[in-house]
Amino acid sequence: MIVDAQASAITGWVGPVPFSVDPQATVARLRPYYNVDALLGQRTVAGIKFLQVSYKSQDDLASAINKPSTFFRGQFIHAMPDVKEWLNQRAVLHTNESNT
């Protein structure tokens, strides 16, 4: 059987990333730690920059998400499946801090 459709990339997000840092340099730094394969794009959400990246396998993505944050250029960078999920967690933390 011949299939000519290309497989979908396994994608995730890393961030927040400082605006002053080159996205390619960030991906190069994260490649050995999070097993990032390639940079696909970038997005700014609520004034925070995130990079969309690809992984070679679902296992690499799952491993990256489960690893602790890494510190790069003055910022803790997280691997996540979706930027919205990270922003929601941040909002919950902020709400909890406001209520104490």
mmCIF file of C-alpha atoms in Angstrom:
data_model
loop_
_atom_site.group_PDB
_atom_site.id
_atom_site.type_symbol
_atom_site.label_atom_id
_atom_site.label_comp_id
_atom_site.label_asym_id
_atom_site.label_seq_id
_atom_site.Cartn_x
_atom_site.Cartn_y
_atom_site.Cartn_z
ATOM 1 C CA MET A 1 0.000 0.000 0.000
ATOM 2 C CA ILE A 2 1.406 3.376 -0.990
ATOM 3 C CA VAL A 3 0.442 6.387 1.045
ATOM 4 C CA ASP A 4 1.436 9.765 -0.310
ATOM 5 C CA ALA A 5 0.084 11.889 2.520
ATOM 6 C CA GLN A 6 2.674 13.232 4.901
ATOM 7 C CA ALA A 7 2.241 12.400 8.593
ATOM 8 C CA SER A 8 1.247 15.239 10.871
ATOM 9 C CA ALA A 9 4.020 16.752 12.908
ATOM 10 C CA ILE A 10 3.974 16.094 16.636
ATOM 11 C CA THR A 11 3.848 19.597 18.019
ATOM 12 C CA GLY A 12 4.023 21.342 21.343
ATOM 13 C CA TRP A 13 4.935 24.717 22.773
ATOM 14 C CA VAL A 14 7.819 26.056 24.845
ATOM 15 C CA GLY A 15 7.864 29.284 26.757
ATOM 16 C CA PRO A 16 7.622 31.863 27.963
ATOM 17 C CA VAL A 17 10.592 33.027 25.909
ATOM 18 C CA PRO A 18 12.240 36.450 26.293
ATOM 19 C CA PHE A 19 11.547 38.723 23.310
ATOM 20 C CA SER A 20 15.253 39.599 23.072
ATOM 21 C CA VAL A 21 16.291 35.990 22.416
ATOM 22 C CA ASP A 22 16.533 34.542 18.916
ATOM 23 C CA PRO A 23 13.996 31.702 18.529
ATOM 24 C CA GLN A 24 16.533 29.469 16.741
ATOM 25 C CA ALA A 25 19.022 29.942 19.608
ATOM 26 C CA THR A 26 16.305 28.990 22.072
ATOM 27 C CA VAL A 27 15.450 25.822 20.158
ATOM 28 C CA ALA A 28 19.156 24.929 19.922
ATOM 29 C CA ARG A 29 19.433 25.297 23.709
ATOM 30 C CA LEU A 30 16.277 23.253 24.351
ATOM 31 C CA ARG A 31 17.056 20.485 21.855
ATOM 32 C CA PRO A 32 19.171 18.350 24.240
ATOM 33 C CA TYR A 33 16.955 18.979 27.290
ATOM 34 C CA TYR A 34 13.442 18.672 25.827
ATOM 35 C CA ASN A 35 14.316 16.652 22.677
ATOM 36 C CA VAL A 36 12.911 19.435 20.499
ATOM 37 C CA ASP A 37 13.239 18.598 16.805
ATOM 38 C CA ALA A 38 12.482 21.875 14.999
ATOM 39 C CA LEU A 39 11.031 25.356 15.346
ATOM 40 C CA LEU A 40 7.656 25.690 13.617
ATOM 41 C CA GLY A 41 6.664 29.214 14.593
ATOM 42 C CA GLN A 42 6.079 31.661 17.385
ATOM 43 C CA ARG A 43 3.095 33.287 19.015
ATOM 44 C CA THR A 44 2.525 36.114 21.457
ATOM 45 C CA VAL A 45 -0.331 35.591 23.896
ATOM 46 C CA ALA A 46 -1.187 38.184 26.541
ATOM 47 C CA GLY A 47 2.187 39.835 25.923
ATOM 48 C CA ILE A 48 4.098 36.581 26.432
ATOM 49 C CA LYS A 49 6.129 34.948 23.642
ATOM 50 C CA PHE A 50 5.892 31.185 23.032
ATOM 51 C CA LEU A 51 7.540 28.992 20.400
ATOM 52 C CA GLN A 52 5.762 26.202 18.570
ATOM 53 C CA VAL A 53 8.108 23.256 18.166
ATOM 54 C CA SER A 54 7.992 19.751 16.773
ATOM 55 C CA TYR A 55 9.098 16.485 18.331
ATOM 56 C CA LYS A 56 10.143 13.252 16.643
ATOM 57 C CA SER A 57 7.733 11.149 18.690
ATOM 58 C CA GLN A 58 4.827 11.297 21.127
ATOM 59 C CA ASP A 59 7.212 9.895 23.746
ATOM 60 C CA ASP A 60 9.557 12.876 23.280
ATOM 61 C CA LEU A 61 6.635 15.280 23.709
ATOM 62 C CA ALA A 62 5.372 13.473 26.823
ATOM 63 C CA SER A 63 8.878 13.380 28.290
ATOM 64 C CA ALA A 64 9.371 17.116 27.675
ATOM 65 C CA ILE A 65 6.047 17.998 29.310
ATOM 66 C CA ASN A 66 6.918 15.935 32.390
ATOM 67 C CA LYS A 67 10.384 17.472 32.838
ATOM 68 C CA PRO A 68 10.890 20.419 35.170
ATOM 69 C CA SER A 69 11.321 23.894 33.718
ATOM 70 C CA THR A 70 14.750 24.932 32.521
ATOM 71 C CA PHE A 71 16.329 28.358 33.059
ATOM 72 C CA PHE A 72 17.472 30.177 29.910
ATOM 73 C CA ARG A 73 18.390 33.839 29.508
ATOM 74 C CA GLY A 74 16.710 34.969 32.709
ATOM 75 C CA GLN A 75 13.499 33.025 32.175
ATOM 76 C CA PHE A 76 12.140 29.657 33.270
ATOM 77 C CA ILE A 77 10.973 27.877 30.116
ATOM 78 C CA HIS A 78 8.345 25.133 30.183
ATOM 79 C CA ALA A 79 7.332 22.542 27.609
ATOM 80 C CA MET A 80 3.577 22.248 27.162
ATOM 81 C CA PRO A 81 1.084 20.687 24.786
ATOM 82 C CA ASP A 82 -0.963 23.885 24.495
ATOM 83 C CA VAL A 83 -0.362 27.545 25.376
ATOM 84 C CA LYS A 84 -3.945 27.930 26.589
ATOM 85 C CA GLU A 85 -3.425 25.223 29.218
ATOM 86 C CA TRP A 86 -0.360 27.050 30.588
ATOM 87 C CA LEU A 87 -2.203 30.374 30.703
ATOM 88 C CA ASN A 88 -5.126 28.746 32.543
ATOM 89 C CA GLN A 89 -2.766 27.258 35.148
ATOM 90 C CA ARG A 90 -1.119 30.649 35.565
ATOM 91 C CA ALA A 91 -4.523 32.301 36.076
ATOM 92 C CA VAL A 92 -5.464 29.733 38.729
ATOM 93 C CA LEU A 93 -2.193 30.343 40.582
ATOM 94 C CA HIS A 94 -2.733 34.091 40.421
ATOM 95 C CA THR A 95 -6.307 33.713 41.718
ATOM 96 C CA ASN A 96 -5.128 31.510 44.594
ATOM 97 C CA GLU A 97 -2.452 34.052 45.541
ATOM 98 C CA SER A 98 -5.026 36.861 45.493
ATOM 99 C CA ASN A 99 -7.325 34.950 47.839
ATOM 100 C CA THR A 100 -4.697 34.439 50.542
#
